[in-house]
Amino acid sequence: MSDYYWDDQMEYLRNTRWLYYNDDYLEFLVQRVWKIENPVDLIDYGCGYGYLGLKLLPLLPEGSTYTGLDKGKELIKQAREIFSKTSYQTTFIVDDIETVKVKRQYDVAISHAFLLHMTEPITVLQKMIESVVDEGRMICFEPHWIANMSNYELHGLDQSNIIQLGILQKLFEEDSKRNGKDGNIGMKLPILLSQLGLRNVECRVSDKVNFLDQNMAGSDKQKLFQALKEEGLGQKPNARQEVVTPLVERGLHSDEANRQYEAEDVFAREFNESSWLTYAPNMKITSGIVTR
């Protein structure tokens, strides 16, 4: 077992990334929004097994290259194996993104659900910018957790019984103050990139709404339900005190922590394969042009 957490999360990553985007929307972004018409050299910070490369390379002009950078040795091993079966020109680097030195040679730098795990995301953004040539582009696919948490509809329930938005917002903010990791960074990135000197900064939102439809084919329903569970929807909480004590340590009052436990418990009891549910991950996709 690897010492690096994400090295042991390969199955989770492969089973849940498809919940975020429709392929035609990514094609629209590449061709109509970012207007990438010539081959580009692309670097992916926190690439994992190369998810974004697999999604974007078929949409980019022929001759584009992909470099994946990640700390996870097992993830990079998987990425190399996956891309060895393709014709794309790829390079994979195992290194600590917070300390690695990257040459200024890329046309596009990207991240996907990566910056939220960084204790100093602005420092990492600066490193990403420094790896991009003049007039190159930065693209960050990052979450805004509180928007994500508001994008559920579990049929037959008041959503306030399963999602305590005010409590969660406070919890996310307290976590960010304590350790620098910000699950709401997606909504802050347009501001941060502009302040770091990028121009033509704009932000989009992911398009996919997952619908657990009781009239869909059984195999499709089972696949979607399992992916949603792996994504964390309706996970059964541990014993009350095992949940409440850490929440208090993270900044909640005891009554808030207990309300959060009760909401998680209701969600876990009510959500099953026979449920009607809609869920939109609501990823924020921020892009800007690097100028010096």
PDB file of C-alpha atoms in Angstrom:
ATOM      1  CA  MET A   1       0.000   0.000   0.000  1.00  0.00           C
ATOM      2  CA  SER A   2       1.346   3.433  -0.953  1.00  0.00           C
ATOM      3  CA  ASP A   3       2.004   6.146   1.619  1.00  0.00           C
ATOM      4  CA  TYR A   4       0.340   8.618  -0.744  1.00  0.00           C
ATOM      5  CA  TYR A   5      -3.425   8.642  -0.148  1.00  0.00           C
ATOM      6  CA  TRP A   6      -4.504   9.043  -3.783  1.00  0.00           C
ATOM      7  CA  ASP A   7      -2.381   6.123  -4.943  1.00  0.00           C
ATOM      8  CA  ASP A   8      -4.917   3.878  -3.218  1.00  0.00           C
ATOM      9  CA  GLN A   9      -7.982   5.638  -4.656  1.00  0.00           C
ATOM     10  CA  MET A  10      -7.709   4.513  -8.274  1.00  0.00           C
ATOM     11  CA  GLU A  11     -11.029   2.675  -8.338  1.00  0.00           C
ATOM     12  CA  TYR A  12     -12.846   5.610  -6.758  1.00  0.00           C
ATOM     13  CA  LEU A  13     -11.365   8.008  -9.318  1.00  0.00           C
ATOM     14  CA  ARG A  14     -12.211   5.804 -12.288  1.00  0.00           C
ATOM     15  CA  ASN A  15     -15.729   5.088 -11.041  1.00  0.00           C
ATOM     16  CA  THR A  16     -16.780   8.676 -10.319  1.00  0.00           C
ATOM     17  CA  ARG A  17     -15.115  11.116 -12.763  1.00  0.00           C
ATOM     18  CA  TRP A  18     -17.795  10.430 -15.391  1.00  0.00           C
ATOM     19  CA  LEU A  19     -20.383  12.041 -13.103  1.00  0.00           C
ATOM     20  CA  TYR A  20     -18.996  15.526 -13.823  1.00  0.00           C
ATOM     21  CA  TYR A  21     -19.205  16.372 -17.550  1.00  0.00           C
ATOM     22  CA  ASN A  22     -20.939  15.485 -20.770  1.00  0.00           C
ATOM     23  CA  ASP A  23     -18.450  14.967 -23.609  1.00  0.00           C
ATOM     24  CA  ASP A  24     -20.257  17.362 -25.939  1.00  0.00           C
ATOM     25  CA  TYR A  25     -19.868  20.145 -23.379  1.00  0.00           C
ATOM     26  CA  LEU A  26     -16.103  19.605 -23.179  1.00  0.00           C
ATOM     27  CA  GLU A  27     -16.015  19.716 -26.974  1.00  0.00           C
ATOM     28  CA  PHE A  28     -17.922  23.007 -26.871  1.00  0.00           C
ATOM     29  CA  LEU A  29     -15.403  24.471 -24.400  1.00  0.00           C
ATOM     30  CA  VAL A  30     -12.385  23.437 -26.482  1.00  0.00           C
ATOM     31  CA  GLN A  31     -13.776  24.572 -29.827  1.00  0.00           C
ATOM     32  CA  ARG A  32     -16.135  27.459 -29.077  1.00  0.00           C
ATOM     33  CA  VAL A  33     -15.014  28.970 -25.767  1.00  0.00           C
ATOM     34  CA  TRP A  34     -11.234  28.475 -25.615  1.00  0.00           C
ATOM     35  CA  LYS A  35     -10.986  28.301 -29.447  1.00  0.00           C
ATOM     36  CA  ILE A  36      -7.972  25.986 -29.450  1.00  0.00           C
ATOM     37  CA  GLU A  37      -7.350  25.663 -33.183  1.00  0.00           C
ATOM     38  CA  ASN A  38      -3.646  24.739 -33.306  1.00  0.00           C
ATOM     39  CA  PRO A  39      -1.745  21.877 -31.636  1.00  0.00           C
ATOM     40  CA  VAL A  40      -0.846  22.620 -28.011  1.00  0.00           C
ATOM     41  CA  ASP A  41       1.542  21.235 -25.424  1.00  0.00           C
ATOM     42  CA  LEU A  42      -0.568  20.595 -22.348  1.00  0.00           C
ATOM     43  CA  ILE A  43       0.564  20.019 -18.749  1.00  0.00           C
ATOM     44  CA  ASP A  44      -1.830  18.590 -16.162  1.00  0.00           C
ATOM     45  CA  TYR A  45      -1.039  19.347 -12.510  1.00  0.00           C
ATOM     46  CA  GLY A  46      -2.244  16.565 -10.213  1.00  0.00           C
ATOM     47  CA  CYS A  47      -3.064  14.444 -13.251  1.00  0.00           C
ATOM     48  CA  GLY A  48      -3.920  11.247 -11.383  1.00  0.00           C
ATOM     49  CA  TYR A  49      -4.367   8.490 -13.952  1.00  0.00           C
ATOM     50  CA  GLY A  50      -4.699  11.050 -16.754  1.00  0.00           C
ATOM     51  CA  TYR A  51      -8.459  11.583 -16.715  1.00  0.00           C
ATOM     52  CA  LEU A  52      -8.355  15.038 -18.305  1.00  0.00           C
ATOM     53  CA  GLY A  53      -5.858  13.886 -20.902  1.00  0.00           C
ATOM     54  CA  LEU A  54      -8.192  11.089 -21.937  1.00  0.00           C
ATOM     55  CA  LYS A  55     -11.043  13.581 -22.208  1.00  0.00           C
ATOM     56  CA  LEU A  56      -9.254  16.482 -23.907  1.00  0.00           C
ATOM     57  CA  LEU A  57      -6.731  14.905 -26.285  1.00  0.00           C
ATOM     58  CA  PRO A  58      -9.410  13.543 -28.665  1.00  0.00           C
ATOM     59  CA  LEU A  59     -10.864  17.075 -28.843  1.00  0.00           C
ATOM     60  CA  LEU A  60      -7.597  18.976 -29.327  1.00  0.00           C
ATOM     61  CA  PRO A  61      -5.952  19.535 -32.732  1.00  0.00           C
ATOM     62  CA  GLU A  62      -3.869  16.642 -34.010  1.00  0.00           C
ATOM     63  CA  GLY A  63      -0.273  16.890 -32.839  1.00  0.00           C
ATOM     64  CA  SER A  64      -1.132  18.129 -29.343  1.00  0.00           C
ATOM     65  CA  THR A  65       0.911  16.623 -26.503  1.00  0.00           C
ATOM     66  CA  TYR A  66       0.054  15.839 -22.884  1.00  0.00           C
ATOM     67  CA  THR A  67       2.329  15.907 -19.852  1.00  0.00           C
ATOM     68  CA  GLY A  68       0.933  14.561 -16.584  1.00  0.00           C
ATOM     69  CA  LEU A  69       2.472  15.559 -13.265  1.00  0.00           C
ATOM     70  CA  ASP A  70       1.533  13.852 -10.003  1.00  0.00           C
ATOM     71  CA  LYS A  71       3.064  12.803  -6.701  1.00  0.00           C
ATOM     72  CA  GLY A  72       1.432   9.369  -6.863  1.00  0.00           C
ATOM     73  CA  LYS A  73       3.748   6.657  -8.181  1.00  0.00           C
ATOM     74  CA  GLU A  74       0.904   4.170  -8.595  1.00  0.00           C
ATOM     75  CA  LEU A  75      -1.306   6.725 -10.330  1.00  0.00           C
ATOM     76  CA  ILE A  76       1.439   7.574 -12.809  1.00  0.00           C
ATOM     77  CA  LYS A  77       2.107   3.863 -13.352  1.00  0.00           C
ATOM     78  CA  GLN A  78      -1.568   3.402 -14.232  1.00  0.00           C
ATOM     79  CA  ALA A  79      -1.522   6.485 -16.465  1.00  0.00           C
ATOM     80  CA  ARG A  80       1.474   5.206 -18.427  1.00  0.00           C
ATOM     81  CA  GLU A  81      -0.227   1.852 -18.908  1.00  0.00           C
ATOM     82  CA  ILE A  82      -3.497   3.440 -20.048  1.00  0.00           C
ATOM     83  CA  PHE A  83      -1.872   5.833 -22.516  1.00  0.00           C
ATOM     84  CA  SER A  84       0.485   3.176 -23.877  1.00  0.00           C
ATOM     85  CA  LYS A  85      -2.586   1.783 -25.629  1.00  0.00           C
ATOM     86  CA  THR A  86      -3.212   5.102 -27.417  1.00  0.00           C
ATOM     87  CA  SER A  87      -1.372   6.948 -30.189  1.00  0.00           C
ATOM     88  CA  TYR A  88      -1.079  10.195 -28.211  1.00  0.00           C
ATOM     89  CA  GLN A  89       2.312  11.730 -27.417  1.00  0.00           C
ATOM     90  CA  THR A  90       2.510  11.781 -23.615  1.00  0.00           C
ATOM     91  CA  THR A  91       5.022  12.284 -20.824  1.00  0.00           C
ATOM     92  CA  PHE A  92       4.433  11.478 -17.153  1.00  0.00           C
ATOM     93  CA  ILE A  93       6.393  12.879 -14.230  1.00  0.00           C
ATOM     94  CA  VAL A  94       6.350  11.673 -10.621  1.00  0.00           C
ATOM     95  CA  ASP A  95       7.205  14.591  -8.357  1.00  0.00           C
ATOM     96  CA  ASP A  96       5.939  16.796  -5.545  1.00  0.00           C
ATOM     97  CA  ILE A  97       4.059  19.605  -7.254  1.00  0.00           C
ATOM     98  CA  GLU A  98       4.769  22.025  -4.421  1.00  0.00           C
ATOM     99  CA  THR A  99       8.541  21.765  -4.979  1.00  0.00           C
ATOM    100  CA  VAL A 100       9.034  20.583  -8.590  1.00  0.00           C
ATOM    101  CA  LYS A 101      10.666  22.921 -11.109  1.00  0.00           C
ATOM    102  CA  VAL A 102       8.902  22.987 -14.476  1.00  0.00           C
ATOM    103  CA  LYS A 103      10.279  24.729 -17.563  1.00  0.00           C
ATOM    104  CA  ARG A 104       8.262  27.481 -19.215  1.00  0.00           C
ATOM    105  CA  GLN A 105       7.346  25.500 -22.317  1.00  0.00           C
ATOM    106  CA  TYR A 106       3.641  24.663 -22.218  1.00  0.00           C
ATOM    107  CA  ASP A 107       0.782  26.272 -24.109  1.00  0.00           C
ATOM    108  CA  VAL A 108      -1.841  25.177 -21.601  1.00  0.00           C
ATOM    109  CA  ALA A 109      -1.678  24.288 -17.896  1.00  0.00           C
ATOM    110  CA  ILE A 110      -4.661  22.557 -16.334  1.00  0.00           C
ATOM    111  CA  SER A 111      -5.813  21.137 -13.016  1.00  0.00           C
ATOM    112  CA  HIS A 112      -8.800  19.026 -12.070  1.00  0.00           C
ATOM    113  CA  ALA A 113     -10.095  18.749  -8.493  1.00  0.00           C
ATOM    114  CA  PHE A 114      -6.515  19.299  -7.382  1.00  0.00           C
ATOM    115  CA  LEU A 115      -6.073  22.805  -5.990  1.00  0.00           C
ATOM    116  CA  LEU A 116      -8.621  22.170  -3.236  1.00  0.00           C
ATOM    117  CA  HIS A 117      -6.152  19.676  -1.713  1.00  0.00           C
ATOM    118  CA  MET A 118      -3.257  22.154  -1.654  1.00  0.00           C
ATOM    119  CA  THR A 119      -2.373  23.940   1.596  1.00  0.00           C
ATOM    120  CA  GLU A 120      -0.965  26.885  -0.403  1.00  0.00           C
ATOM    121  CA  PRO A 121      -3.031  26.986  -3.614  1.00  0.00           C
ATOM    122  CA  ILE A 122      -1.841  30.450  -4.665  1.00  0.00           C
ATOM    123  CA  THR A 123       1.771  29.266  -4.618  1.00  0.00           C
ATOM    124  CA  VAL A 124       0.787  26.315  -6.796  1.00  0.00           C
ATOM    125  CA  LEU A 125      -1.116  28.616  -9.176  1.00  0.00           C
ATOM    126  CA  GLN A 126       2.020  30.738  -9.524  1.00  0.00           C
ATOM    127  CA  LYS A 127       4.041  27.608 -10.379  1.00  0.00           C
ATOM    128  CA  MET A 128       1.435  26.657 -12.985  1.00  0.00           C
ATOM    129  CA  ILE A 129       1.577  30.141 -14.505  1.00  0.00           C
ATOM    130  CA  GLU A 130       5.381  29.994 -14.686  1.00  0.00           C
ATOM    131  CA  SER A 131       5.197  26.794 -16.739  1.00  0.00           C
ATOM    132  CA  VAL A 132       3.074  28.467 -19.436  1.00  0.00           C
ATOM    133  CA  VAL A 133       4.472  30.448 -22.355  1.00  0.00           C
ATOM    134  CA  ASP A 134       3.389  34.039 -23.015  1.00  0.00           C
ATOM    135  CA  GLU A 135      -0.174  34.131 -24.353  1.00  0.00           C
ATOM    136  CA  GLY A 136      -0.674  30.580 -23.153  1.00  0.00           C
ATOM    137  CA  ARG A 137      -3.724  29.498 -21.189  1.00  0.00           C
ATOM    138  CA  MET A 138      -4.574  28.305 -17.685  1.00  0.00           C
ATOM    139  CA  ILE A 139      -7.653  26.131 -17.155  1.00  0.00           C
ATOM    140  CA  CYS A 140      -8.713  25.003 -13.684  1.00  0.00           C
ATOM    141  CA  PHE A 141     -11.572  22.564 -13.124  1.00  0.00           C
ATOM    142  CA  GLU A 142     -12.191  22.929  -9.404  1.00  0.00           C
ATOM    143  CA  PRO A 143     -15.166  22.460  -7.046  1.00  0.00           C
ATOM    144  CA  HIS A 144     -17.293  24.852  -5.072  1.00  0.00           C
ATOM    145  CA  TRP A 145     -18.457  22.490  -2.371  1.00  0.00           C
ATOM    146  CA  ILE A 146     -21.323  24.536  -1.008  1.00  0.00           C
ATOM    147  CA  ALA A 147     -22.845  24.832  -4.484  1.00  0.00           C
ATOM    148  CA  ASN A 148     -22.318  21.111  -4.912  1.00  0.00           C
ATOM    149  CA  MET A 149     -24.121  20.420  -1.640  1.00  0.00           C
ATOM    150  CA  SER A 150     -27.113  22.510  -2.719  1.00  0.00           C
ATOM    151  CA  ASN A 151     -27.538  20.560  -5.945  1.00  0.00           C
ATOM    152  CA  TYR A 152     -29.445  17.511  -4.736  1.00  0.00           C
ATOM    153  CA  GLU A 153     -33.071  16.552  -5.005  1.00  0.00           C
ATOM    154  CA  LEU A 154     -33.974  13.327  -3.218  1.00  0.00           C
ATOM    155  CA  HIS A 155     -37.628  12.807  -4.012  1.00  0.00           C
ATOM    156  CA  GLY A 156     -40.041  12.692  -1.095  1.00  0.00           C
ATOM    157  CA  LEU A 157     -37.874  14.602   1.376  1.00  0.00           C
ATOM    158  CA  ASP A 158     -37.351  18.203   2.352  1.00  0.00           C
ATOM    159  CA  GLN A 159     -33.754  18.715   1.267  1.00  0.00           C
ATOM    160  CA  SER A 160     -32.995  20.572   4.508  1.00  0.00           C
ATOM    161  CA  ASN A 161     -33.412  17.209   6.256  1.00  0.00           C
ATOM    162  CA  ILE A 162     -30.407  15.754   4.416  1.00  0.00           C
ATOM    163  CA  ILE A 163     -28.224  18.793   3.653  1.00  0.00           C
ATOM    164  CA  GLN A 164     -27.446  21.388   6.331  1.00  0.00           C
ATOM    165  CA  LEU A 165     -26.109  24.134   4.070  1.00  0.00           C
ATOM    166  CA  GLY A 166     -25.357  26.728   6.737  1.00  0.00           C
ATOM    167  CA  ILE A 167     -23.522  24.226   8.920  1.00  0.00           C
ATOM    168  CA  LEU A 168     -21.558  22.861   5.981  1.00  0.00           C
ATOM    169  CA  GLN A 169     -20.565  26.341   4.814  1.00  0.00           C
ATOM    170  CA  LYS A 170     -19.203  27.100   8.270  1.00  0.00           C
ATOM    171  CA  LEU A 171     -17.402  23.755   8.380  1.00  0.00           C
ATOM    172  CA  PHE A 172     -15.731  24.300   4.991  1.00  0.00           C
ATOM    173  CA  GLU A 173     -14.654  27.807   5.961  1.00  0.00           C
ATOM    174  CA  GLU A 174     -13.223  26.652   9.278  1.00  0.00           C
ATOM    175  CA  ASP A 175     -11.308  23.853   7.542  1.00  0.00           C
ATOM    176  CA  SER A 176      -9.805  26.349   5.106  1.00  0.00           C
ATOM    177  CA  LYS A 177      -8.698  28.647   7.931  1.00  0.00           C
ATOM    178  CA  ARG A 178      -7.117  25.732   9.783  1.00  0.00           C
ATOM    179  CA  ASN A 179      -5.176  23.973   7.037  1.00  0.00           C
ATOM    180  CA  GLY A 180      -5.378  26.116   3.896  1.00  0.00           C
ATOM    181  CA  LYS A 181      -7.266  23.472   1.911  1.00  0.00           C
ATOM    182  CA  ASP A 182     -10.339  25.074   0.362  1.00  0.00           C
ATOM    183  CA  GLY A 183     -13.188  23.009  -1.043  1.00  0.00           C
ATOM    184  CA  ASN A 184     -14.826  26.233  -2.223  1.00  0.00           C
ATOM    185  CA  ILE A 185     -11.831  27.348  -4.275  1.00  0.00           C
ATOM    186  CA  GLY A 186     -13.633  26.894  -7.589  1.00  0.00           C
ATOM    187  CA  MET A 187     -15.671  30.049  -7.083  1.00  0.00           C
ATOM    188  CA  LYS A 188     -12.603  32.018  -5.956  1.00  0.00           C
ATOM    189  CA  LEU A 189     -10.392  31.155  -8.914  1.00  0.00           C
ATOM    190  CA  PRO A 190     -11.598  33.897 -11.286  1.00  0.00           C
ATOM    191  CA  ILE A 191     -10.591  36.465  -8.662  1.00  0.00           C
ATOM    192  CA  LEU A 192      -7.272  34.755  -7.887  1.00  0.00           C
ATOM    193  CA  LEU A 193      -6.240  34.332 -11.522  1.00  0.00           C
ATOM    194  CA  SER A 194      -7.051  37.944 -12.329  1.00  0.00           C
ATOM    195  CA  GLN A 195      -5.116  39.127  -9.285  1.00  0.00           C
ATOM    196  CA  LEU A 196      -2.161  37.003 -10.442  1.00  0.00           C
ATOM    197  CA  GLY A 197      -2.109  38.881 -13.740  1.00  0.00           C
ATOM    198  CA  LEU A 198      -4.067  36.706 -16.155  1.00  0.00           C
ATOM    199  CA  ARG A 199      -6.339  38.453 -18.628  1.00  0.00           C
ATOM    200  CA  ASN A 200      -9.621  37.465 -20.274  1.00  0.00           C
ATOM    201  CA  VAL A 201     -10.489  35.446 -17.189  1.00  0.00           C
ATOM    202  CA  GLU A 202     -13.854  33.731 -17.362  1.00  0.00           C
ATOM    203  CA  CYS A 203     -15.617  30.984 -15.458  1.00  0.00           C
ATOM    204  CA  ARG A 204     -18.051  28.308 -16.627  1.00  0.00           C
ATOM    205  CA  VAL A 205     -19.862  25.602 -14.698  1.00  0.00           C
ATOM    206  CA  SER A 206     -20.012  21.892 -15.454  1.00  0.00           C
ATOM    207  CA  ASP A 207     -23.133  20.861 -17.286  1.00  0.00           C
ATOM    208  CA  LYS A 208     -23.942  17.345 -16.157  1.00  0.00           C
ATOM    209  CA  VAL A 209     -26.985  16.565 -14.031  1.00  0.00           C
ATOM    210  CA  ASN A 210     -27.081  12.937 -12.938  1.00  0.00           C
ATOM    211  CA  PHE A 211     -30.599  11.545 -12.812  1.00  0.00           C
ATOM    212  CA  LEU A 212     -31.276   8.315 -10.940  1.00  0.00           C
ATOM    213  CA  ASP A 213     -34.418   7.488 -12.885  1.00  0.00           C
ATOM    214  CA  GLN A 214     -36.543   4.552 -11.820  1.00  0.00           C
ATOM    215  CA  ASN A 215     -37.530   4.105 -15.472  1.00  0.00           C
ATOM    216  CA  MET A 216     -33.945   3.722 -16.720  1.00  0.00           C
ATOM    217  CA  ALA A 217     -32.414   0.374 -17.661  1.00  0.00           C
ATOM    218  CA  GLY A 218     -31.516  -1.714 -14.637  1.00  0.00           C
ATOM    219  CA  SER A 219     -27.799  -2.004 -15.422  1.00  0.00           C
ATOM    220  CA  ASP A 220     -27.516   1.761 -16.000  1.00  0.00           C
ATOM    221  CA  LYS A 221     -29.382   2.450 -12.783  1.00  0.00           C
ATOM    222  CA  GLN A 222     -27.119   0.168 -10.773  1.00  0.00           C
ATOM    223  CA  LYS A 223     -23.970   1.717 -12.289  1.00  0.00           C
ATOM    224  CA  LEU A 224     -25.158   5.253 -11.513  1.00  0.00           C
ATOM    225  CA  PHE A 225     -26.286   4.373  -7.998  1.00  0.00           C
ATOM    226  CA  GLN A 226     -22.946   2.765  -7.160  1.00  0.00           C
ATOM    227  CA  ALA A 227     -21.028   5.742  -8.580  1.00  0.00           C
ATOM    228  CA  LEU A 228     -23.121   8.168  -6.541  1.00  0.00           C
ATOM    229  CA  LYS A 229     -22.502   6.138  -3.398  1.00  0.00           C
ATOM    230  CA  GLU A 230     -18.756   6.116  -4.092  1.00  0.00           C
ATOM    231  CA  GLU A 231     -18.938   9.869  -4.610  1.00  0.00           C
ATOM    232  CA  GLY A 232     -20.208  10.072  -1.040  1.00  0.00           C
ATOM    233  CA  LEU A 233     -23.966  10.475  -1.442  1.00  0.00           C
ATOM    234  CA  GLY A 234     -25.899   8.777   1.319  1.00  0.00           C
ATOM    235  CA  GLN A 235     -22.904   7.167   2.988  1.00  0.00           C
ATOM    236  CA  LYS A 236     -23.819   5.616   6.333  1.00  0.00           C
ATOM    237  CA  PRO A 237     -22.133   7.622   9.115  1.00  0.00           C
ATOM    238  CA  ASN A 238     -20.184   5.996  11.911  1.00  0.00           C
ATOM    239  CA  ALA A 239     -21.530   5.975  15.474  1.00  0.00           C
ATOM    240  CA  ARG A 240     -22.770   9.397  16.546  1.00  0.00           C
ATOM    241  CA  GLN A 241     -19.874  10.284  18.829  1.00  0.00           C
ATOM    242  CA  GLU A 242     -17.321   9.177  16.242  1.00  0.00           C
ATOM    243  CA  VAL A 243     -18.838  11.761  13.889  1.00  0.00           C
ATOM    244  CA  VAL A 244     -19.718  14.528  16.320  1.00  0.00           C
ATOM    245  CA  THR A 245     -16.382  14.773  18.160  1.00  0.00           C
ATOM    246  CA  PRO A 246     -14.263  15.433  15.032  1.00  0.00           C
ATOM    247  CA  LEU A 247     -16.840  17.939  13.758  1.00  0.00           C
ATOM    248  CA  VAL A 248     -16.574  19.893  17.013  1.00  0.00           C
ATOM    249  CA  GLU A 249     -12.791  19.758  16.735  1.00  0.00           C
ATOM    250  CA  ARG A 250     -13.137  21.218  13.224  1.00  0.00           C
ATOM    251  CA  GLY A 251     -15.071  24.234  14.542  1.00  0.00           C
ATOM    252  CA  LEU A 252     -18.750  23.337  14.876  1.00  0.00           C
ATOM    253  CA  HIS A 253     -20.765  23.793  18.048  1.00  0.00           C
ATOM    254  CA  SER A 254     -22.063  20.588  19.604  1.00  0.00           C
ATOM    255  CA  ASP A 255     -25.652  21.221  18.479  1.00  0.00           C
ATOM    256  CA  GLU A 256     -24.459  21.917  14.912  1.00  0.00           C
ATOM    257  CA  ALA A 257     -22.384  18.740  14.882  1.00  0.00           C
ATOM    258  CA  ASN A 258     -25.359  16.698  16.061  1.00  0.00           C
ATOM    259  CA  ARG A 259     -27.617  18.230  13.420  1.00  0.00           C
ATOM    260  CA  GLN A 260     -25.039  17.363  10.768  1.00  0.00           C
ATOM    261  CA  TYR A 261     -24.864  13.783  12.040  1.00  0.00           C
ATOM    262  CA  GLU A 262     -28.659  13.484  11.932  1.00  0.00           C
ATOM    263  CA  ALA A 263     -28.784  14.839   8.368  1.00  0.00           C
ATOM    264  CA  GLU A 264     -26.167  12.300   7.227  1.00  0.00           C
ATOM    265  CA  ASP A 265     -28.064   9.535   8.981  1.00  0.00           C
ATOM    266  CA  VAL A 266     -31.370  10.454   7.288  1.00  0.00           C
ATOM    267  CA  PHE A 267     -29.677  10.621   3.878  1.00  0.00           C
ATOM    268  CA  ALA A 268     -28.122   7.197   4.403  1.00  0.00           C
ATOM    269  CA  ARG A 269     -31.418   5.622   5.485  1.00  0.00           C
ATOM    270  CA  GLU A 270     -33.520   7.179   2.717  1.00  0.00           C
ATOM    271  CA  PHE A 271     -31.195   6.914  -0.286  1.00  0.00           C
ATOM    272  CA  ASN A 272     -31.225   3.557  -2.042  1.00  0.00           C
ATOM    273  CA  GLU A 273     -31.355   2.076  -5.524  1.00  0.00           C
ATOM    274  CA  SER A 274     -35.125   2.623  -5.632  1.00  0.00           C
ATOM    275  CA  SER A 275     -34.815   6.372  -4.990  1.00  0.00           C
ATOM    276  CA  TRP A 276     -35.536   9.138  -7.466  1.00  0.00           C
ATOM    277  CA  LEU A 277     -32.597  11.529  -7.254  1.00  0.00           C
ATOM    278  CA  THR A 278     -30.997  14.326  -9.255  1.00  0.00           C
ATOM    279  CA  TYR A 279     -27.473  15.532  -8.520  1.00  0.00           C
ATOM    280  CA  ALA A 280     -25.293  18.152 -10.231  1.00  0.00           C
ATOM    281  CA  PRO A 281     -21.607  18.255  -9.168  1.00  0.00           C
ATOM    282  CA  ASN A 282     -21.404  21.922 -10.219  1.00  0.00           C
ATOM    283  CA  MET A 283     -17.668  22.074 -10.942  1.00  0.00           C
ATOM    284  CA  LYS A 284     -16.327  25.528 -11.782  1.00  0.00           C
ATOM    285  CA  ILE A 285     -14.139  25.789 -14.894  1.00  0.00           C
ATOM    286  CA  THR A 286     -11.988  28.920 -14.848  1.00  0.00           C
ATOM    287  CA  SER A 287      -9.750  29.971 -17.707  1.00  0.00           C
ATOM    288  CA  GLY A 288      -7.425  32.888 -18.430  1.00  0.00           C
ATOM    289  CA  ILE A 289      -4.561  33.997 -20.663  1.00  0.00           C
ATOM    290  CA  VAL A 290      -1.035  34.296 -19.257  1.00  0.00           C
ATOM    291  CA  THR A 291       0.582  37.640 -20.087  1.00  0.00           C
ATOM    292  CA  ARG A 292       3.912  39.041 -18.948  1.00  0.00           C
TER     293      ARG A 292
END
